[in-house]
Short mmCIF file of C-alpha atoms and ligand atoms in Angstrom, two decimals:
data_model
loop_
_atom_site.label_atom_id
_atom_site.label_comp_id
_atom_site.label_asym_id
_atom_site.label_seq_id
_atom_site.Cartn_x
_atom_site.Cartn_y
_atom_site.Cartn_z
CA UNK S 211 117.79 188.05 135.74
CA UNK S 212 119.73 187.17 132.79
CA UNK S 213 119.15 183.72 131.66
CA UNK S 214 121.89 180.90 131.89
CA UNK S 215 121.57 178.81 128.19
CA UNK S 216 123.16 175.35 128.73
CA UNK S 217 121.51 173.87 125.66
CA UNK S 218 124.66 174.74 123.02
CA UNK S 219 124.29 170.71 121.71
CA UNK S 220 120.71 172.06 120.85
CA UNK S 221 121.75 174.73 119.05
CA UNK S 222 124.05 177.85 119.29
CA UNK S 223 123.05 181.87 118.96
CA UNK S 224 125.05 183.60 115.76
CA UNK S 225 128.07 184.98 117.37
CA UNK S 226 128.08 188.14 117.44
CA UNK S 227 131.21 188.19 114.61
CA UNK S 228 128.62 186.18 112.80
CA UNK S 229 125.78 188.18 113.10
CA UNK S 230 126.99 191.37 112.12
CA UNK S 231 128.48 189.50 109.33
CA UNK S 232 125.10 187.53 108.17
CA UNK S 233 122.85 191.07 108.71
CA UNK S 234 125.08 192.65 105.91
CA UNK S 235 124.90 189.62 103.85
CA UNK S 236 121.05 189.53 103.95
CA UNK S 237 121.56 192.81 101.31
CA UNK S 238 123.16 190.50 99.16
CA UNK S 239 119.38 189.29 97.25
CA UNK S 240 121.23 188.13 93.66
CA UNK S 241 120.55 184.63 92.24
CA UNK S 242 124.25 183.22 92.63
CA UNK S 243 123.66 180.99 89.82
CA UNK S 244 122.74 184.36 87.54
CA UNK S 245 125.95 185.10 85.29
CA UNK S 246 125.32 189.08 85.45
CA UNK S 247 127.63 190.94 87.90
CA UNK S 248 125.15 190.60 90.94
CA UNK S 249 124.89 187.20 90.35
CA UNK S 250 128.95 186.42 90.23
CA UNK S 251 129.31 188.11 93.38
CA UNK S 252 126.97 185.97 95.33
CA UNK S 253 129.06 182.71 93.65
CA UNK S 254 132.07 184.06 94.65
CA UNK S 255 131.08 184.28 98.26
CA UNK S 256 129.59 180.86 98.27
CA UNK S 257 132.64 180.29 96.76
CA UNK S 258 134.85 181.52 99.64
CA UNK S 259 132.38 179.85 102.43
CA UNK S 260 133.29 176.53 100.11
CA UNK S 261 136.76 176.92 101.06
CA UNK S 262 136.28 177.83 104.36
CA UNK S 263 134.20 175.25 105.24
CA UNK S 264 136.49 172.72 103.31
CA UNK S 265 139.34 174.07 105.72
CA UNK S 266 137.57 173.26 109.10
CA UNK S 267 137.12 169.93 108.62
CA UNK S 268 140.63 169.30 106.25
CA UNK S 269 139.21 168.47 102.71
CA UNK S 270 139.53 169.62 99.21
CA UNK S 271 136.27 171.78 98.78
CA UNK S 272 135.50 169.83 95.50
CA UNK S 273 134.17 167.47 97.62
CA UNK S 274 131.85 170.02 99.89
CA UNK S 275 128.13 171.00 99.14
CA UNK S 276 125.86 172.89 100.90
CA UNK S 277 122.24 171.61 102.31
CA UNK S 278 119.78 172.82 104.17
CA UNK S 279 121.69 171.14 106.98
CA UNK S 280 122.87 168.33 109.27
CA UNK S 281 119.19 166.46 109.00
CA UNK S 282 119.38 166.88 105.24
CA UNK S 283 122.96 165.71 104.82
CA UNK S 284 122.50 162.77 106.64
CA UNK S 285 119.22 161.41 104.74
CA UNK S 286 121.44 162.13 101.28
CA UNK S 287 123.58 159.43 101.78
CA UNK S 288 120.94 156.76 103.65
CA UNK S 289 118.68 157.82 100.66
CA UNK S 290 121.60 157.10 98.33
CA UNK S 291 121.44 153.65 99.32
CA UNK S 292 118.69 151.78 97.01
CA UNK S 293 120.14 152.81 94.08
CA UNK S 294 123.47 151.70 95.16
CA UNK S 295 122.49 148.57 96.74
CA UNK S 296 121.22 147.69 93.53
CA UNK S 297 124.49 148.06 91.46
CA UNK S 298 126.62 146.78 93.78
CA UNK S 299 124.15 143.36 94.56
CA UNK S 300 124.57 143.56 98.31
CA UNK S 301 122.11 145.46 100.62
CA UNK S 302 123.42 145.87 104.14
CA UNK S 303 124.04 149.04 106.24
CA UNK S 304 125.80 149.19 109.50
CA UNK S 305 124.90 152.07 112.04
CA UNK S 306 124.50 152.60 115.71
CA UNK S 307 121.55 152.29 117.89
CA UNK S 308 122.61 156.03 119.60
CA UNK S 309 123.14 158.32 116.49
CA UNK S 310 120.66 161.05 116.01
CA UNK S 311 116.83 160.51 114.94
CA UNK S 312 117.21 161.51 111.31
CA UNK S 313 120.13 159.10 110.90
CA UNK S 314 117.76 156.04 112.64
CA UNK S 315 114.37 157.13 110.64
CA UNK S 316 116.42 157.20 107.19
CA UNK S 317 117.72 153.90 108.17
CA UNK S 318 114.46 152.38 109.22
CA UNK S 319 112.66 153.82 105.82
CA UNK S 320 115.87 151.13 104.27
CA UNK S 321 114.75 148.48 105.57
CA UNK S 322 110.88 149.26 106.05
CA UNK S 323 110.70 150.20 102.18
CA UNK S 324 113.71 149.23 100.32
CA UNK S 325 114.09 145.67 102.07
CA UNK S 326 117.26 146.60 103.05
CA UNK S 327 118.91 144.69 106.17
CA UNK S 328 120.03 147.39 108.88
CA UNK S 329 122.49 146.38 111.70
CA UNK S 330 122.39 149.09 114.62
CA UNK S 331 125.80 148.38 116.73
CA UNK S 332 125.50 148.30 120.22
CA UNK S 333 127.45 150.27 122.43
CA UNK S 334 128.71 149.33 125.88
CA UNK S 335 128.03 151.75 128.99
CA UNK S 336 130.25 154.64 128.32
CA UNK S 337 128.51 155.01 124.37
CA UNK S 338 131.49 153.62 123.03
CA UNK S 339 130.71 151.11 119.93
CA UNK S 340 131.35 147.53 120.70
CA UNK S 341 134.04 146.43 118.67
CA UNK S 342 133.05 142.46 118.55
CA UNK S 343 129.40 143.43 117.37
CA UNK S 344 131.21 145.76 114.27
CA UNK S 345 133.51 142.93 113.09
CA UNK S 346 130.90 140.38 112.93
CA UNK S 347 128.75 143.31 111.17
CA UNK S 348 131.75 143.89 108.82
CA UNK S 349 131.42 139.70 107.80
CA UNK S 350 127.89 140.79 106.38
CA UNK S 351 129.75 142.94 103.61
CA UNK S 352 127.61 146.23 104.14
CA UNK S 353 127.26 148.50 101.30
CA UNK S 354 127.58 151.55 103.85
CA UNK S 355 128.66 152.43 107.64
CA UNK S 356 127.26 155.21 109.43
CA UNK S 357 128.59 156.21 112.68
CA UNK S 358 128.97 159.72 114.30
CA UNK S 359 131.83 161.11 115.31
CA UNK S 360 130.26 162.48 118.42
CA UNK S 361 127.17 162.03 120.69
CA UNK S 362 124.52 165.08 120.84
CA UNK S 363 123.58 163.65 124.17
CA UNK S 364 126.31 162.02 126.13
CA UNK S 365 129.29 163.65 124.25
CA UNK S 366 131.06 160.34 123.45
CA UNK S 367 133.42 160.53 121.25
CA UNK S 368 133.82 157.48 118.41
CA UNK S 369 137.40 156.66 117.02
CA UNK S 370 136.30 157.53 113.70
CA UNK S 371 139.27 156.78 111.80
CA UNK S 372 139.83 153.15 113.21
CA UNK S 373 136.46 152.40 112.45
CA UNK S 374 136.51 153.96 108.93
CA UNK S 375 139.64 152.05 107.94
CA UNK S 376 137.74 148.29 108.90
CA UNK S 377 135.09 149.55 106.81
CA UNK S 378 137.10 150.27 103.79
CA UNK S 379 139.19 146.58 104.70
CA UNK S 380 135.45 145.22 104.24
CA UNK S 381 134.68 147.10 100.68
CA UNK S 382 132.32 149.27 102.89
CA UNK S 383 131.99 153.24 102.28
CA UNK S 384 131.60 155.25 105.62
CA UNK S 385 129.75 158.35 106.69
CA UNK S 386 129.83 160.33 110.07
CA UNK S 387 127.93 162.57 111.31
CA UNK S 388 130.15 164.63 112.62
CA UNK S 389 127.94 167.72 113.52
CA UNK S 390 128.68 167.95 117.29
CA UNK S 391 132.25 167.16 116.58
CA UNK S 392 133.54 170.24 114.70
CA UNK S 393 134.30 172.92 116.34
CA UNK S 394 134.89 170.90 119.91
CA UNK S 395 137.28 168.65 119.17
CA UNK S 396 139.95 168.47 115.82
CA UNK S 397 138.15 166.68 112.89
CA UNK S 398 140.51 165.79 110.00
CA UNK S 399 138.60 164.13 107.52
CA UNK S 400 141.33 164.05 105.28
CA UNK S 401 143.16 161.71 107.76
CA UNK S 402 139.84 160.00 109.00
CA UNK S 403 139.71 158.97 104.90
CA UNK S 404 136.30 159.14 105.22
CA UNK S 405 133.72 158.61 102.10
CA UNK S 406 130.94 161.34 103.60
CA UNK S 407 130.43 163.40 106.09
CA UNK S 408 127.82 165.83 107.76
CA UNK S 409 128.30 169.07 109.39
CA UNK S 410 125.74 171.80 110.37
CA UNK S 411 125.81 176.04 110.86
CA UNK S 412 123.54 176.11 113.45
CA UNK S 413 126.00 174.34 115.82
CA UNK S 414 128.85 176.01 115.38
CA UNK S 415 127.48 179.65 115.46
CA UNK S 416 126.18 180.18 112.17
CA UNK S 417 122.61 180.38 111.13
CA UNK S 418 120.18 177.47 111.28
CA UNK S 419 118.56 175.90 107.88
CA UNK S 420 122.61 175.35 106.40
CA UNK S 421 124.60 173.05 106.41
CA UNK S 422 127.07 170.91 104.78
CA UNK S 423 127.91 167.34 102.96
CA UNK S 424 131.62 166.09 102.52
CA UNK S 425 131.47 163.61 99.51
CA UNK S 426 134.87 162.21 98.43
CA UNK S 427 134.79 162.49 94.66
CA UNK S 428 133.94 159.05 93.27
CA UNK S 429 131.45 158.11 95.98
CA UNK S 430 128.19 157.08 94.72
CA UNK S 431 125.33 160.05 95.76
CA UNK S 432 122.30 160.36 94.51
CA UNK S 433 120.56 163.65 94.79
CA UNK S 434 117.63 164.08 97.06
CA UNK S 435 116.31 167.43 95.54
CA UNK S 436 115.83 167.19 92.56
CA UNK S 437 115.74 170.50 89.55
CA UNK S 438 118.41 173.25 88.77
CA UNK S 439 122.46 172.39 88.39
CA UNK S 440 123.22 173.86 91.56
CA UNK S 441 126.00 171.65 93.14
CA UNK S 442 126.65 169.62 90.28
CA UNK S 443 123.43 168.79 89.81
CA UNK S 444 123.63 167.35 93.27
CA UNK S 445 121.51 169.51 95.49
CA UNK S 446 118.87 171.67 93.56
CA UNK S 447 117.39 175.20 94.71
CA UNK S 448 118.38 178.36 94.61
CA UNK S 449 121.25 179.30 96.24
CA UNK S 450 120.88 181.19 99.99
CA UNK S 451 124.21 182.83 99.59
CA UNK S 452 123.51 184.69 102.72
CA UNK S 453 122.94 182.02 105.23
CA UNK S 454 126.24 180.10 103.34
CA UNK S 455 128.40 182.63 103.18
CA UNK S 456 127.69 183.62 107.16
CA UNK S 457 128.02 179.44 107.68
CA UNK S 458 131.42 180.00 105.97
CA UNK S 459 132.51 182.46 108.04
CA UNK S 460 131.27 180.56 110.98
CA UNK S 461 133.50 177.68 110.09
CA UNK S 462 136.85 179.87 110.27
CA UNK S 463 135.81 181.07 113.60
CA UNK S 464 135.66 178.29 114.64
CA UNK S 465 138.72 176.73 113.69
CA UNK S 466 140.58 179.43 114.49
CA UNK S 467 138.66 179.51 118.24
CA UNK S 468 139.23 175.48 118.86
CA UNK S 469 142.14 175.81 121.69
CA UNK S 470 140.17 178.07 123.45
CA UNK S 471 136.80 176.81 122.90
CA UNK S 472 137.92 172.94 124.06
CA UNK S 473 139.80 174.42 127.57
CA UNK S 474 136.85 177.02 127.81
CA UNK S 475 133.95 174.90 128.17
CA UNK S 476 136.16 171.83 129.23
CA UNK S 477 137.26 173.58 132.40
CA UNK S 478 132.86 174.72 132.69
CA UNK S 479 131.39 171.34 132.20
CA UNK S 480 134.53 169.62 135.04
CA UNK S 481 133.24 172.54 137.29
CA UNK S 482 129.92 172.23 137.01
CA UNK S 483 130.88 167.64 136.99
CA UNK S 484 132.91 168.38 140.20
CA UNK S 485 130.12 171.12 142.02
CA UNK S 486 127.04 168.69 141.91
CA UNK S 487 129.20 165.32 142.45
CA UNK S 488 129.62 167.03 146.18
CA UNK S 489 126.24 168.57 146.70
CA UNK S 490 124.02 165.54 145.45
CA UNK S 491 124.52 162.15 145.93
CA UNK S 492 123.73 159.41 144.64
CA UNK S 493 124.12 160.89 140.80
CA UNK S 494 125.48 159.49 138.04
CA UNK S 495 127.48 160.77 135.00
CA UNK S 496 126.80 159.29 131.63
CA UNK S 497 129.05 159.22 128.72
CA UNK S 498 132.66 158.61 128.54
CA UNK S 499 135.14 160.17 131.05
CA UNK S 500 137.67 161.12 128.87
CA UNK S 501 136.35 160.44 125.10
CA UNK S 502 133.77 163.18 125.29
CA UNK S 503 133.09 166.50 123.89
CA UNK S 504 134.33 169.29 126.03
CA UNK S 505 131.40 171.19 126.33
CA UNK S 506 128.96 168.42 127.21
CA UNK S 507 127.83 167.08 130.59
CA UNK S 508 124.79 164.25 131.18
CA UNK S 509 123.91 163.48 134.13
CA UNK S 510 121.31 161.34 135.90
CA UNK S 511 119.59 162.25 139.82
CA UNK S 512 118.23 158.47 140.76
CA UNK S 513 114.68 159.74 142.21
CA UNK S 514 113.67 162.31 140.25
CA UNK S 515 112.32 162.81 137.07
CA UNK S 516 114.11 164.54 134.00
CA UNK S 517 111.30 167.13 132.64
CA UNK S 518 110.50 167.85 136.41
CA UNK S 519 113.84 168.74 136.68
CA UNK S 520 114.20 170.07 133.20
CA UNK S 521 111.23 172.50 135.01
CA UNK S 522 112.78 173.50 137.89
CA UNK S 523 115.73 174.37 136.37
CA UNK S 524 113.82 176.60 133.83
CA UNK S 525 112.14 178.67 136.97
CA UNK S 526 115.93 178.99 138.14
CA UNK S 527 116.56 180.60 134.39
CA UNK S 528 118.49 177.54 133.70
CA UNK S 529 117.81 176.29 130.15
CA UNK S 530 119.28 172.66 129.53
CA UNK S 531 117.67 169.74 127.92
CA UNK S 532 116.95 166.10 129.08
CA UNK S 533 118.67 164.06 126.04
CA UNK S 534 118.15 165.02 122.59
CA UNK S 535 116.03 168.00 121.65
CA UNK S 536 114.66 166.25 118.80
CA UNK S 537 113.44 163.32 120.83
CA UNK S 538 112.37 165.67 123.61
CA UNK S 539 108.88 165.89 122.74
CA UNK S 540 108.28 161.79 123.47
CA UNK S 541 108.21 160.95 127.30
CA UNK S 542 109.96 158.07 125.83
CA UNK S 543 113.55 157.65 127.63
CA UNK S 544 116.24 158.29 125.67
CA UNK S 545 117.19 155.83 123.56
CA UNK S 546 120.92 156.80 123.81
CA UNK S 547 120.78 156.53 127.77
CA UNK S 548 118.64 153.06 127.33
CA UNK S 549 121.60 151.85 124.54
CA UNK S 550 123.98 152.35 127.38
CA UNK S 551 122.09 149.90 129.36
CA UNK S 552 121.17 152.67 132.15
CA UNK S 553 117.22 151.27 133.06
CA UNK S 554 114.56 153.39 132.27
CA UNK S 555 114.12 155.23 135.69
CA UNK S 556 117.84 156.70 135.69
CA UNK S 557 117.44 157.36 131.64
CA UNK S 558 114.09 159.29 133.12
CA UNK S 559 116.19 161.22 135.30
CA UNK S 560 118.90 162.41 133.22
CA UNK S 561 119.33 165.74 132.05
CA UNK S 562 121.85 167.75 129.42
CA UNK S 563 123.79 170.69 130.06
CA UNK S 564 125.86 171.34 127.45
CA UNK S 565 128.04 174.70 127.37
CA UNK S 566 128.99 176.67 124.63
CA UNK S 567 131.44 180.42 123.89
CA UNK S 568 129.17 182.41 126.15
CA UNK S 569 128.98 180.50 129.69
CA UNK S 570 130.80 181.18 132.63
CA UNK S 571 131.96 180.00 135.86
CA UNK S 572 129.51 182.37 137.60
CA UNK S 573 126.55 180.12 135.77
CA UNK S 574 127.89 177.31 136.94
CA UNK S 575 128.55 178.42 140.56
CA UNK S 576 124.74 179.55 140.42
CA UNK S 577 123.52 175.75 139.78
CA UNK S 578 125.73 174.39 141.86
CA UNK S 579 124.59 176.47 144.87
CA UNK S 580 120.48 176.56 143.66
CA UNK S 581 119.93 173.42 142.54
CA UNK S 582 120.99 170.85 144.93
CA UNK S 583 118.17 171.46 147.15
CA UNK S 584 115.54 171.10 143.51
CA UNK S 585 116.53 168.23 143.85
CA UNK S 586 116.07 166.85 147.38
CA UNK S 587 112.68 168.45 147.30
CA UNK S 588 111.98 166.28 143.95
CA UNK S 589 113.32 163.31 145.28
CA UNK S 590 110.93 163.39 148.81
CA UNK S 591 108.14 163.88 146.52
CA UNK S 592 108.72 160.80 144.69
CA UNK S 593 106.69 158.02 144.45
CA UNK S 594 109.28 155.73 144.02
CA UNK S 595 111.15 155.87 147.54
CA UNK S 596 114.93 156.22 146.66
CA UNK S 597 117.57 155.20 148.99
CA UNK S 598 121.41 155.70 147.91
CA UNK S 599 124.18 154.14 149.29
C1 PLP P 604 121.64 168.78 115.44
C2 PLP P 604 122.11 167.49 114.89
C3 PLP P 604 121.72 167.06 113.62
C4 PLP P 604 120.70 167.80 112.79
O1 PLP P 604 121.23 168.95 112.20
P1 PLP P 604 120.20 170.05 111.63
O2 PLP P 604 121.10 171.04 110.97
O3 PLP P 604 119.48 170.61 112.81
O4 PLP P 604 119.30 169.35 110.67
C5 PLP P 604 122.23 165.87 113.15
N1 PLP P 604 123.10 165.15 113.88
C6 PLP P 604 123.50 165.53 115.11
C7 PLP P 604 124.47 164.69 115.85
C8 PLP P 604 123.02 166.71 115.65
O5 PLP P 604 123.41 167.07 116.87
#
């Protein structure tokens, strides 16, 4: 049987455009920093990608380089923050306690190394951030804010541009990481006004190892690879034209998809909401009801347990996740789940499906009639008794 992949916050295949479109591009071998003929032809398609990229997400592709993706991206700007924190003479940075590892490990090397005070923002029990916590943050005068535009887990969605504009009122510069944003939902930077932002191929179609940073010119950045011009100066290392030019490509799919990819998986994930809400009860859905990705359902079963779950649903050829891929090799609940104040046995028993240009209602029509009983069986096998009312 053909397998059902529900893991699209994980990462996405190439589509097939995108494929055909990289393979082709792999012939392309020049140095696009070279100035012979071979080499120019490689700049120009990084050139294009530039602009493409620059297009999705609404700003002037001055302002755009390319990494080796979201996790690099995001530790540019933390890292940027010593030097900067020296300049300026303050040295606090706001973020949330839900954004994605690389975000909260950059931020903990700040203040583990760099003596840096970090403030991770609450958020109340739909992942939202809690707006008293931020102001009183804000009083600190923070060198930097850091908040994503959307949740790999739950799929909340942040109000980016309200909480950009207090930090600019404070003398703050903001980032988002806004890699599970694009491509879901509309994401106008240019509107947003935001100093930085991250965005990544491998979730939006493209290949994996690229990726992108959105700098608005006269932010401070310091480079975190360090060697050749490339970028201006700002990212060193020979070009991979191939992987770029197939991420810019990637990037005008998907804008031009985004109607049909939001009521495509929108209309999956309420089916799939709706089917197990009637067959299992006692569940719970995490995450906002309406300010949340499209394509991106979490849900906890009180009385069983998320990788015996996560198992079951593999031997049905279901492949989801239980939170955060990158957190998924720690039996540790997630700490997105335990942020929303859910305790840790329904945080235990949560689990990720997340949908993507290739489901369909058949998949979801198979989980909703196989796995029901998964979990019935699970839950009589418990050791903690579970009752639901
Ligand atoms: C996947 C992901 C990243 C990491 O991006 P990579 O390109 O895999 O390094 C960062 N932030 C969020 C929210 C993500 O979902």
């Amino acid at each position: 049987m053909e397998r059902i992949y529900l893991d699209y916050n994980a990462t996405t295949p190439l589509s097939k455009e995108v494929f055909d479109f990289y393979v082709k591009e792999l012939g392309e071998y020049a140095n696009g920093s070279s100035l012979h003929e071979d080499g120019r032809k490689v700049a120009a398609s990084i050139e294009k990608a530039r602009k493409q990229v620059a297009h999705l997400i609404n700003v002037d592709p001055k302002g755009v380089i390319f990494t080796s993706g979201g996790s690099e991206s995001n530790n540019t700007v933390l890292n940027t923050m010593p030097e900067y924190a020296k300049k300026a003479g303050r040295s606090v940075i706001v973020t949330t306690a839900i954004e994605h590892p690389c975000v909260l490990e950059a931020s903990r090397r700040l203040a583990n190394n760099f003596g840096m005070e970090v403030i991770y923002l609450p958020v109340d029990e739909y992942g939202t951030v809690d707006m008293e916590a931020y102001k009183a943050a804000l009083e600190k005068k923070p060198l930097l804010v850091s908040i994503m535009t959307a949740n790999n887990e739950i799929g909340t969605i942040q109000d980016v541009k309200t909480l950009c504009a207090m930090a600019h009122q404070a003398g703050a510069l903001f980032h988002t990481d806004a890699v599970q944003a694009v491509g879901k939902i509309p994401v106008d930077l240019k509107d947003w006004d935001v100093d930085y932002a991250t965005i990544s191929g491998h979730k939006i179609y493209g290949p994996k190892g690229i990726g992108a940073l959105y700098i608005k010119p006269g932010s401070p950045i310091e480079p975190l690879i360090r060697g050749g011009h490339q970028e201006h100066g700002l990212r060193a290392g020979t070009y991979n034209g191939p992987a770029i030019a197939a991420f810019g490509y990637a990037a005008e799919l998907a804008e031009e998809g985004l109607p049909e990819y939001e009521k495509h998986t929108r209309a999956l994930r309420n089916r799939l909401r709706d089917g197990l809400l009637s067959a299992i009860p006692g569940i719970k859905i995490n995450g906002h009801e309406t300010n949340v990705l499209p394509n991106t359902l979490d849900v906890s079963f009180p009385g069983a347990e998320g990788e015996a779950i996560l198992l079951h649903l593999d031997l049905l050829g279901v492949s989801a996740s239980t939170g955060s891929a990158c957190a998924s090799a720690s039996l540790d609940p997630s700490h997105v789940l335990m942020a929303t104040g859910l305790g840790p046995e329904l945080a235990h028993g949560s689990i990720r499906f997340s949908f993507g240009k290739y489901s369909k209602a058949e998949d979801v029509d198979y989980i909703v009639e196989k796995f029901p009983p998964v979990i019935e069986q699970l839950r009589k096998m418990s050791t903690v008794s579970y009752t639901h009312n």
